[in-house]
Coordinates of C-alpha atoms in Angstrom, one line a residue:
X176 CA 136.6 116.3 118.4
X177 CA 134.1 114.8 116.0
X178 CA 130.9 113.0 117.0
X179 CA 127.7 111.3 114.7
X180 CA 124.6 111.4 116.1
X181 CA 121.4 110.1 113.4
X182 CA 117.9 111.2 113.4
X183 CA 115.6 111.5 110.5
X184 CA 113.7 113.7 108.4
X185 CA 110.1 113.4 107.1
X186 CA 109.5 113.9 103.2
X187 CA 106.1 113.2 102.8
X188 CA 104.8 110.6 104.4
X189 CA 108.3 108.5 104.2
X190 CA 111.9 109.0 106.2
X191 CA 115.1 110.0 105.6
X192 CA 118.1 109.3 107.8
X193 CA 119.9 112.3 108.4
X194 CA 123.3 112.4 109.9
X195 CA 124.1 115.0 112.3
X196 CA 128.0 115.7 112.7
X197 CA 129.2 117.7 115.5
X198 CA 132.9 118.9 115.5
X199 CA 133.9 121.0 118.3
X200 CA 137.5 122.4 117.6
X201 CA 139.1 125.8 118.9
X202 CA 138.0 129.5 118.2
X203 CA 136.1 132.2 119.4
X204 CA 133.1 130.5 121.0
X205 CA 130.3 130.2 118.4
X206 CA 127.5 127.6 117.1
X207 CA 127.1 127.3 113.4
X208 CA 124.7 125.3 112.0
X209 CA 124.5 123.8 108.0
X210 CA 123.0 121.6 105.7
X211 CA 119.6 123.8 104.9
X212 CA 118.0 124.1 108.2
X213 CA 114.8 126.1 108.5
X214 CA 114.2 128.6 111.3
X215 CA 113.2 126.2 113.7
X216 CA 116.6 124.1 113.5
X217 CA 118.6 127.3 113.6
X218 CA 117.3 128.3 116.7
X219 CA 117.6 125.4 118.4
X220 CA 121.2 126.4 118.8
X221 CA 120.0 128.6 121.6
X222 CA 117.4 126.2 123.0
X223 CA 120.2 123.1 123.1
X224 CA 123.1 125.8 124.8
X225 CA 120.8 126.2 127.9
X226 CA 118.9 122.5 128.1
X227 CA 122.5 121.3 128.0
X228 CA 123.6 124.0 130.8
X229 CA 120.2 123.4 132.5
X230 CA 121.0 119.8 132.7
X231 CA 124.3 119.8 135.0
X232 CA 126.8 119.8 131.7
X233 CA 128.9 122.3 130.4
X234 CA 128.6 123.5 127.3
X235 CA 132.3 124.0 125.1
X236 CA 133.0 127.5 124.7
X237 CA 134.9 126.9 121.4
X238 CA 133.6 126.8 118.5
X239 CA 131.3 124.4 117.0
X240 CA 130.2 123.3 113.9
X241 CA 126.7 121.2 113.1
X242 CA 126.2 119.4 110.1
X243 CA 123.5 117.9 108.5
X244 CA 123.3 115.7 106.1
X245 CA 122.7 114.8 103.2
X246 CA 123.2 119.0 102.7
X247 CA 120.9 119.7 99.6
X248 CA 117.8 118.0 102.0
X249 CA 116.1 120.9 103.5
X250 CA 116.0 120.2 107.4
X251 CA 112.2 121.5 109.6
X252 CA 111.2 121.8 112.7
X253 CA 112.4 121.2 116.1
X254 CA 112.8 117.3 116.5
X255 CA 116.6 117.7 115.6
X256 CA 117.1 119.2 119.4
X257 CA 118.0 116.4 120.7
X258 CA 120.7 114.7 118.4
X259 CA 122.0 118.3 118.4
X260 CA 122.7 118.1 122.1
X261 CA 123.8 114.8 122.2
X262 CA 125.9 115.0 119.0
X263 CA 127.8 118.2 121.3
X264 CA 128.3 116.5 124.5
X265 CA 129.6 113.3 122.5
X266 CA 131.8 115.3 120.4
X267 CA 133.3 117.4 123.9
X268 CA 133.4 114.0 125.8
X269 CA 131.0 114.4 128.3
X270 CA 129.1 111.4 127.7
X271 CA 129.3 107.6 126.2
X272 CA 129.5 107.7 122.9
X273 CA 130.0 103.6 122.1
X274 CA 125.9 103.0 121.8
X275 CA 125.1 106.2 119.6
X276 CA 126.0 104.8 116.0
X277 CA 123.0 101.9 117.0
X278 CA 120.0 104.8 118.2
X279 CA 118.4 107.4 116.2
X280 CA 117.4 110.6 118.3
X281 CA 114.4 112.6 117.9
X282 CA 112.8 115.3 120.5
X283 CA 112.3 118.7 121.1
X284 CA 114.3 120.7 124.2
X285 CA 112.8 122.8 126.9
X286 CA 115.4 125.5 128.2
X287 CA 115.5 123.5 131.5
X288 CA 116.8 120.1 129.7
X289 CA 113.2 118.4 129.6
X290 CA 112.1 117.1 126.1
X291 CA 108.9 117.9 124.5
X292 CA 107.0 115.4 121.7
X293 CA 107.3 116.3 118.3
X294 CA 105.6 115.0 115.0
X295 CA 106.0 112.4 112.7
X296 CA 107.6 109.9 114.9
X297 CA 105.5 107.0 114.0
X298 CA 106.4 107.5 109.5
X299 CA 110.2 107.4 111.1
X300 CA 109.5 104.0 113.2
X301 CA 108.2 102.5 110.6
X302 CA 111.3 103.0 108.2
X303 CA 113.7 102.5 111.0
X304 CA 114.6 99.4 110.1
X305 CA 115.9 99.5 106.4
X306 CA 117.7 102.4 107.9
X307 CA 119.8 100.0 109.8
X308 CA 118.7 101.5 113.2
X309 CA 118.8 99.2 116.2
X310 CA 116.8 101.6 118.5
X311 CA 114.7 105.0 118.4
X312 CA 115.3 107.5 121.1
X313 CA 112.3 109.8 121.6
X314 CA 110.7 112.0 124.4
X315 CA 108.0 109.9 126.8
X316 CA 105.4 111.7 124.8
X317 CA 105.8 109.9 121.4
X318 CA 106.8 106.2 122.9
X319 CA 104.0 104.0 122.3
X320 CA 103.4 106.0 119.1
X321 CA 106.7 104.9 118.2
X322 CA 106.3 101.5 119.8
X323 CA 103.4 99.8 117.2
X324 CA 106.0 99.5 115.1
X325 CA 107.5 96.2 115.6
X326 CA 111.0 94.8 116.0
X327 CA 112.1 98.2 116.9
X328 CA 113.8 99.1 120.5
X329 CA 112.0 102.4 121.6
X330 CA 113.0 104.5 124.8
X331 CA 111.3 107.3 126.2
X332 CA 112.8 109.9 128.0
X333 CA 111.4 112.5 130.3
X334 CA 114.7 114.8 129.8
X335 CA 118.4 115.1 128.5
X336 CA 120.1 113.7 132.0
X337 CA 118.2 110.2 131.5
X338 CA 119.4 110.0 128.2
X339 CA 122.8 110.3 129.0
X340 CA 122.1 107.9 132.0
X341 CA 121.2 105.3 129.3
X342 CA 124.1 106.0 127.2
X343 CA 126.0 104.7 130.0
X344 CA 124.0 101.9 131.4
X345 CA 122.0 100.7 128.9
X346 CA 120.7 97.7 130.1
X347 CA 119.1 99.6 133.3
X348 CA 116.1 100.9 130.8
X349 CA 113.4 98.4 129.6
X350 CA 112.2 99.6 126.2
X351 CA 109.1 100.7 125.9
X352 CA 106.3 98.0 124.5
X353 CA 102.4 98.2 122.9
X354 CA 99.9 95.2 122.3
X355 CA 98.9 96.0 119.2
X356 CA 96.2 93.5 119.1
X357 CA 94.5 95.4 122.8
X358 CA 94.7 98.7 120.9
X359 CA 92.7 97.7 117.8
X360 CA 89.9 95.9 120.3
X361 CA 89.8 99.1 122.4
X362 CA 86.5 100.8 122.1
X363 CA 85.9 103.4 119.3
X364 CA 85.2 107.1 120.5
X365 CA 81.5 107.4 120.0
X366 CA 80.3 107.4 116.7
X367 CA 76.8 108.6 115.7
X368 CA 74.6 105.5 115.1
X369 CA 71.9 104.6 111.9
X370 CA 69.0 104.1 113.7
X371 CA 69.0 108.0 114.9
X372 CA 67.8 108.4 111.3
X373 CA 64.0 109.1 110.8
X374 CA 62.2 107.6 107.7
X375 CA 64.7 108.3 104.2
X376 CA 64.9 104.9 103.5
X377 CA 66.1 105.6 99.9
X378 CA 69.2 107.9 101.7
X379 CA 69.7 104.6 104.2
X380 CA 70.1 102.1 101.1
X381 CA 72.4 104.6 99.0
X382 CA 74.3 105.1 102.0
X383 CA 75.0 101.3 102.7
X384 CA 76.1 101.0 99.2
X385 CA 78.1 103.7 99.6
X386 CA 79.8 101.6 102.2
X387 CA 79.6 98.8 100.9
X388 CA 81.8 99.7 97.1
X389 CA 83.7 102.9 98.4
X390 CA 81.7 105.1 96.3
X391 CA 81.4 108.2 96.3
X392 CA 77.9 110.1 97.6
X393 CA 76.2 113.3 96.9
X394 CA 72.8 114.0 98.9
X395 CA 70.7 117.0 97.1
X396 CA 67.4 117.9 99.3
X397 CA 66.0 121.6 101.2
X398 CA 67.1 122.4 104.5
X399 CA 66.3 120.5 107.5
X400 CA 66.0 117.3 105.4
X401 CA 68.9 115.4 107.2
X402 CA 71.7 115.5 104.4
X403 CA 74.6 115.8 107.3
X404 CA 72.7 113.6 109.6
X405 CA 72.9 110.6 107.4
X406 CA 76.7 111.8 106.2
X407 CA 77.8 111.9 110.1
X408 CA 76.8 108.5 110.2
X409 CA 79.1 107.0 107.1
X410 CA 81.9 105.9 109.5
X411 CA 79.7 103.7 112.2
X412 CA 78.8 101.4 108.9
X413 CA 82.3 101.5 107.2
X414 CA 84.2 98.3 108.3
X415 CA 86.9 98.7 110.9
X416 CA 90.5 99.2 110.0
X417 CA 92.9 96.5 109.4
X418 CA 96.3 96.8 111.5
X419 CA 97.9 97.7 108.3
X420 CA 95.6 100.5 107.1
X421 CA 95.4 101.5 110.5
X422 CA 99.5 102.3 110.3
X423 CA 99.2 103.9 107.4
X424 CA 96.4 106.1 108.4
X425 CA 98.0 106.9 111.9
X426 CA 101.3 107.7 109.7
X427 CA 99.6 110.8 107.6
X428 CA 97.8 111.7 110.8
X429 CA 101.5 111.7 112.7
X430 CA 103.1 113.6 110.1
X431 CA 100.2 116.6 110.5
X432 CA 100.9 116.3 114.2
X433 CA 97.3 115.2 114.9
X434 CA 98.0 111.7 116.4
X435 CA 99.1 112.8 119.8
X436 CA 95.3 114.2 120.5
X437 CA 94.1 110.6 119.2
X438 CA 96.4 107.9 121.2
X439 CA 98.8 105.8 119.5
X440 CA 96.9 104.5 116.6
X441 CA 93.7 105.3 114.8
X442 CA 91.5 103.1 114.9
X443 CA 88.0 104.5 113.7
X444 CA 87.7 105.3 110.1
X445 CA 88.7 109.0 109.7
X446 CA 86.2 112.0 109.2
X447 CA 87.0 115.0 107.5
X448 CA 85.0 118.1 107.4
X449 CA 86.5 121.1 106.1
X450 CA 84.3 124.7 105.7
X451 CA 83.2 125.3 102.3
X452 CA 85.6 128.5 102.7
X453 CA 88.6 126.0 102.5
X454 CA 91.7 126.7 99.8
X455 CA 93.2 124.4 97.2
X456 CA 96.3 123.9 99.2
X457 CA 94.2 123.1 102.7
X458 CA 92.6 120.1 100.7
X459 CA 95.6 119.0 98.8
X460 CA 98.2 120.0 101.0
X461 CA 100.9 122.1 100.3
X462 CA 103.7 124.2 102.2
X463 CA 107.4 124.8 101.1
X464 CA 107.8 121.4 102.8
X465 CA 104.7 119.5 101.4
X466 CA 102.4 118.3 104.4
X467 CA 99.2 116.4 103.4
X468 CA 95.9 118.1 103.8
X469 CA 92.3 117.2 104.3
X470 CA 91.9 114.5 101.5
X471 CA 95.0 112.8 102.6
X472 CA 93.4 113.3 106.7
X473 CA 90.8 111.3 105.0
X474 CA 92.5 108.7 103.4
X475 CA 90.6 105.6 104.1
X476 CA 87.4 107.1 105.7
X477 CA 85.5 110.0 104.7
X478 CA 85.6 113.3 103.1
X479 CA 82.5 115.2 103.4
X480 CA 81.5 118.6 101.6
X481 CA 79.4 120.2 103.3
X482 CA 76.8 123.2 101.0
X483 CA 79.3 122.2 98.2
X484 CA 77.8 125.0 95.9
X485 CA 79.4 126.5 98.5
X486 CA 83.2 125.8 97.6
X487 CA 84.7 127.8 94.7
X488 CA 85.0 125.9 91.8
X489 CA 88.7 126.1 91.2
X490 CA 88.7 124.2 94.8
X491 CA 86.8 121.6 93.2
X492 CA 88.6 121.1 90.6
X493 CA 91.3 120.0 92.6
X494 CA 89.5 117.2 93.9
X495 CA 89.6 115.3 90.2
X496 CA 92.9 114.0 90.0
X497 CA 92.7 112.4 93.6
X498 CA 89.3 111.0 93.2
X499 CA 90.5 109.3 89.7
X500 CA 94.1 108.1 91.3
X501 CA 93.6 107.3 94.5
X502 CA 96.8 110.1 95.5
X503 CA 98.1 113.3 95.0
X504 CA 100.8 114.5 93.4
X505 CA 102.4 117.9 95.3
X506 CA 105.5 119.3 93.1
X507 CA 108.0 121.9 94.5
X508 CA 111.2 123.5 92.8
X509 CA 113.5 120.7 95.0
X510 CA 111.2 118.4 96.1
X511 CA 108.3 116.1 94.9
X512 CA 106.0 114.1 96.9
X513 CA 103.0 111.8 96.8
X514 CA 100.6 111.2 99.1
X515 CA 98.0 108.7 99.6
X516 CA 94.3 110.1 99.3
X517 CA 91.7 107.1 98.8
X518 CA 88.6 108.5 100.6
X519 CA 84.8 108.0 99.8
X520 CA 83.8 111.5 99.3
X521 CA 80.1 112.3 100.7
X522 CA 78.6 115.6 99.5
X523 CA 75.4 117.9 100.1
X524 CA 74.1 120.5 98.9
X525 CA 70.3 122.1 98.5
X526 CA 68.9 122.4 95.8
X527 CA 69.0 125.9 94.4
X528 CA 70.4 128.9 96.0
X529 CA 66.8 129.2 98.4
X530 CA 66.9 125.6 99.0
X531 CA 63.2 124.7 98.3
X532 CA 63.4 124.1 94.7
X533 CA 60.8 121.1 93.8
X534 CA 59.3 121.2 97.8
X535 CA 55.6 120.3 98.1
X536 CA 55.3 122.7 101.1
X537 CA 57.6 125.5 100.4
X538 CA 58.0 127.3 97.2
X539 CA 61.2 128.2 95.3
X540 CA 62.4 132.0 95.1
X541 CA 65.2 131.3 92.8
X542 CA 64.5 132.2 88.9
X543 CA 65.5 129.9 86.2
X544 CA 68.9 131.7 85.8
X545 CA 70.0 131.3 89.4
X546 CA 69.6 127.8 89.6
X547 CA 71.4 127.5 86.4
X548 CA 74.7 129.3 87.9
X549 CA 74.0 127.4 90.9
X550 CA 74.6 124.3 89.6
X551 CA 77.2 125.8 87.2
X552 CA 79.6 126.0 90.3
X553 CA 80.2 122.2 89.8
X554 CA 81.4 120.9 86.2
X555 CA 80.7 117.7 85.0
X556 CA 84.3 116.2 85.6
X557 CA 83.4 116.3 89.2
X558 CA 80.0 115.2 88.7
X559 CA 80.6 112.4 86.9
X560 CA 83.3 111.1 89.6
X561 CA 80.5 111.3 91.7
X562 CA 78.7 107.2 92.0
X563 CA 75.6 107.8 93.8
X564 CA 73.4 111.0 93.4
X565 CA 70.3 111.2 96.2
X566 CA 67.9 113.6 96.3
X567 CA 66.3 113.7 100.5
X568 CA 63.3 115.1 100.5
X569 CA 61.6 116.3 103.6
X570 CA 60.3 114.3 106.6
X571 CA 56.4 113.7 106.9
X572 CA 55.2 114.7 110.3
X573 CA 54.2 111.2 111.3
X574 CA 58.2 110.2 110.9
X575 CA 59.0 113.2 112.4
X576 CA 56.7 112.5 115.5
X577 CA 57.2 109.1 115.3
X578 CA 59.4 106.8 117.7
X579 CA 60.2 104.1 115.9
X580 CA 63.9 103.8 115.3
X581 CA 66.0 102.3 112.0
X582 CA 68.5 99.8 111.8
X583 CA 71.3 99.9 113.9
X584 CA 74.9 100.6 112.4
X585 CA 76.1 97.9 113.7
X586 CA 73.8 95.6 111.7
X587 CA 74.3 97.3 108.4
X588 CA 77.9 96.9 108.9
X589 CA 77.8 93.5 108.8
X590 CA 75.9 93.6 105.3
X591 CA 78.7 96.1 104.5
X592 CA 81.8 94.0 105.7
X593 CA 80.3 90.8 103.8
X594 CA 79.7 93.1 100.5
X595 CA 83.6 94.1 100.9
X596 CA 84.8 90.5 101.5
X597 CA 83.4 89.6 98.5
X598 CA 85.1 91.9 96.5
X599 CA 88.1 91.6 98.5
X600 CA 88.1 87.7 97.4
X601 CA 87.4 89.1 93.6
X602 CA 90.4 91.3 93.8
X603 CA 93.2 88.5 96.0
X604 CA 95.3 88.8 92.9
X605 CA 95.1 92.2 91.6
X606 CA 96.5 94.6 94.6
X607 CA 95.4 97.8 92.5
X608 CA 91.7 97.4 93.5
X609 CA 90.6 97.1 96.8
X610 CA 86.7 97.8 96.9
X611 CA 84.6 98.4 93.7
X612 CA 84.9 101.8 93.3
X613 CA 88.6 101.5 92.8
X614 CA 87.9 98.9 89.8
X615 CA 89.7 99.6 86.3
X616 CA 88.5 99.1 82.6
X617 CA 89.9 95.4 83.0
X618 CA 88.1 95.1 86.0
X619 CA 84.9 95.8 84.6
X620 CA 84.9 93.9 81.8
X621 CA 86.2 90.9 83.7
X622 CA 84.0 91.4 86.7
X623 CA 80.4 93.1 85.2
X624 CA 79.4 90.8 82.2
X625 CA 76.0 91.8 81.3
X626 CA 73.2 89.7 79.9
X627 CA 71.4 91.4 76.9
X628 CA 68.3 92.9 79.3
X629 CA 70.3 94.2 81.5
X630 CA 72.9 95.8 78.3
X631 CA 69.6 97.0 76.7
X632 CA 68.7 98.9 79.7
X633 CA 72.0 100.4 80.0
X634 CA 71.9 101.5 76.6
X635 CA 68.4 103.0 77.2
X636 CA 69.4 105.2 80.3
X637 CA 72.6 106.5 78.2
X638 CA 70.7 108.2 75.8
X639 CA 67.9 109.2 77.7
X640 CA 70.6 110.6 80.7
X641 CA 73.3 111.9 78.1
X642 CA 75.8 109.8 80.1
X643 CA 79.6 110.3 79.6
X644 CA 81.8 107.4 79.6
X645 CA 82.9 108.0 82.8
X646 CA 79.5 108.0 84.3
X647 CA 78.5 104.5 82.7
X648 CA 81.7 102.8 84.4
X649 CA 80.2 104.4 87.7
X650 CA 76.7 102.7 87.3
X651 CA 78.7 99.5 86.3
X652 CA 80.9 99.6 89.5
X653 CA 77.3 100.2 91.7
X654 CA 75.6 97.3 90.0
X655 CA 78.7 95.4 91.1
X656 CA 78.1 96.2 94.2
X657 CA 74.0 96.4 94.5
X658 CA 74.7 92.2 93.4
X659 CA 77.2 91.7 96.4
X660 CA 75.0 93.0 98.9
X661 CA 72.3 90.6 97.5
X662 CA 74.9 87.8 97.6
X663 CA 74.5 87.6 93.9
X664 CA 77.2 86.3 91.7
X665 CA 76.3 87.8 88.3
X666 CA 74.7 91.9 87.9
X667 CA 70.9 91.3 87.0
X668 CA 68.4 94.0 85.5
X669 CA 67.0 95.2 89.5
X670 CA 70.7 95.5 90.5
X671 CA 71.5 97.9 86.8
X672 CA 67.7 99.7 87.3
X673 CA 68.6 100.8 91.2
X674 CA 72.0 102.3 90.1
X675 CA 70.6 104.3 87.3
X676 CA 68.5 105.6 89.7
X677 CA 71.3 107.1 91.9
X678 CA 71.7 109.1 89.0
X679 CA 69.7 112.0 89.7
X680 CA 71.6 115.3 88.6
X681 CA 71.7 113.9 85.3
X682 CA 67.7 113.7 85.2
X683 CA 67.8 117.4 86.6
X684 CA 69.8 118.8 83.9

């Protein structure tokens, strides 16, 4: 006999029905799987034989036949268990089969029957429904992951025996619900707060700018200066998620398989952090079957470089194309996919291989040479992506000693999230921009006029600074937003002077 079972695969960050066709017929006992599984889904014909014998059903000793389509899609992982299973008990009777062409089946088996989560539940959800699915069928694991989605029926099962329970009385089972709106007003994990921050008042400001246009932040300074301090403390000023950028971050995060360590949604700004020994492909992504990595983890919080002189320049290099577009392209011999990667990347390094070049206490080791390879390690492409440029100098002992504290993250964020709503307004009609740093050519001229002072000054620091095209659209886009966290309508000569000063590799070289 022949059964259908659906479930669904995960190309990128998107879904893809696939149909798995059972057909159990007679023969010499045997289990053949096809349609370009991996490893993992050609093993499960072991793991399904004994969860379905483990679960009080017999298993047809004849000989079967799994199919999965469409053929030339290649098939990973574990999470096709399950239909497996139920696609063999349909197609040998054992079970009701009048509800399966309305459920899509995803899970894992144990040997003894139970089901175990899997990843990338929460991508499927949310395409369920111009798949034509009715319902989602998942271990108890990945429910309320599944579940933000709305409109969709989710059921959570504990092992194969319930399943086939609910097969046969359906309306016994409640489907599983979340309140979407409680999960975004639970409390954040902790987040390190502003006012921990000693003195650096100049880091504080280019950090709240940072926040408040998306753009991107490289702090230069000696050791012991509090470069990852102030980094660390990005996210507690960012403004919170929306539900919808919250889905889509919880989506990349779900296809990595990080989500079920993090609840069912995120809901604080992601932080990145990869070791300066990091590859290409770990910040990309990568794989035979493309799975996103660290800038896409970051998409819509932060990406932070720690010592990146550090990082191998071909590394680097990889970072350009993201940074410009906003997503990254990974191409294999079958298989092409996209993912999203917009992320304010924060940076630090020292300032010559010793870390005391231009320190009033400590002198500088390094020779003229060595701090010219140093800095060699990053080329100007990168640089010039790059908005704001800090140097952090030391703390003086009395703010080192001192007990006075800063402002509060929570009070710059309000400064931040009115900066943002501002542009937000500026950009209602234009979805290709949401924050200043994101603004085109058109954007800029139509958004940063500039009165004949504030041009001539412009002018002055391009010359003077050797700026690249590229560079002067950066200092536009911070003027833009210097003005909208002053509330100001039109960029005026303070707003153009502070972001030339955030341009201070390019007075070092």
């Amino acid at each position: 006999m022949l059964a259908r079972v659906w479930s669904a695969a995960i190309v990128g960050i998107d879904a893809v029905k696939v149909g798995v066709e059972v057909d159990v017929s007679g023969g010499l006992p045997k289990t053949l799987i096809v349609g370009l599984p991996d490893a993992a889904v050609q093993e499960s014909r072991e793991r399904v034989k004994s969860a379905i014998k483990n679960s009080g059903f017999g298993f047809p000793m004849r000989q079967i036949v799994v199919n999965l389509t469409p053929a030339d899609l290649r098939k990973e992982g574990p999470c096709f268990d399950l239909p497996i299973a139920i696609g063999i008990l349909a197609a040998s009777q054992s079970l009701n089969t009048e509800l399966l062409g309305d459920y899509l089946f995803l899970g894992e088996l144990s040997l003894d029957g139970s089901l175990r989560p899997v990843a990338g539940v929460l991508p499927i959800a949310a395409a369920a429904e111009r798949m034509g699915i009715v319902g989602l069928i998942v271990p108890k694991d990945n429910a309320t992951e599944a579940a933000i989605v709305d409109g969709l029926a989710v059921y959570g099962f504990e092992n194969l025996a319930e399943i086939a329970d609910f097969l046969d009385r359906p309306e016994a089972c409640t489907p599983v619900t979340v309140n979407v709106k409680e999960e975004l007003t639970k409390p954040l994990f902790c987040i390190p707060d502003l006012k921990e921050v000693k003195g650096q008042t100049h880091a504080r400001r280019a950090l709240e700018i940072a926040a408040a246009g998306g753009h991107n932040l490289i702090f230069v300074g000696p050791p012991g200066s509090g470069k990852t301090m102030l980094a660390r403390r990005l996210p507690g000023i960012l403004p919170p998620l929306s539900f919808s950028e919250a889905l889509e971050v919880s989506q990349i995060h779900s296809v990595a398989g990080f989500l079920r360590d993090k609840g069912t949604l995120i809901k604080e700004r992601p932080f990145r952090s990869p070791h300066h020994s990091a590859s290409g492909p770990s910040l990309v992504g990568g794989g035979s079957i493309p799975r996103p990595g660290e800038i896409s983890l970051a998409h819509r919080g932060v990406l932070f470089l720690d010592e990146l002189t550090e990082f191998k320049r071909n590394v680097l290099d990889f970072l350009r194309q993201p940074l410009e577009d906003g997503q990254v392209s990974i191409s294999r011999t079958k298989q092409s996919v996209v993912f999203p990667a917009q992320f304010t990347l924060v940076a630090s390094t020292n300032p010559c291989p010793c870390g005391y070049f231009g320190d009033p206490i400590q002198a500088c080791t390094c020779s003229p040479r060595s701090r010219e390879q140093y800095w060699a390690k990053l080329s100007g492409p990168l640089m010039d992506r790059i908005d704001l440029q800090v140097s952090v100098n030391r703390l003086k002992p009395e703010e080192m000693t001192g007990q006075r504290l800063g402002e509060e993250s929570q009070v710059v964020r309000e400064r931040v999230t009115a900066a943002r709503d501002r542009a937000r307004t500026r950009f209602d009609n234009d979805p290709s921009a949401r924050s200043n740093a994101e603004m085109q050519s058109r954007h800029l001229r139509q958004f940063c006029p500039l009165d004949e002072a504030s041009r001539n000054l412009l002018e002055a620091a391009i010359r003077k600074l050797g700026l690249s095209a590229r560079a002067m659209d950066r200092v536009l886009k911070v003027s833009r937003t210097i003005a909208d966290l002053a509330g100001e309508e039109a960029i005026q000569v303070p707003h153009v002077a502070e972001a030339i000063g955030y341009r201070t590799l390019d007075r070092m070289q």
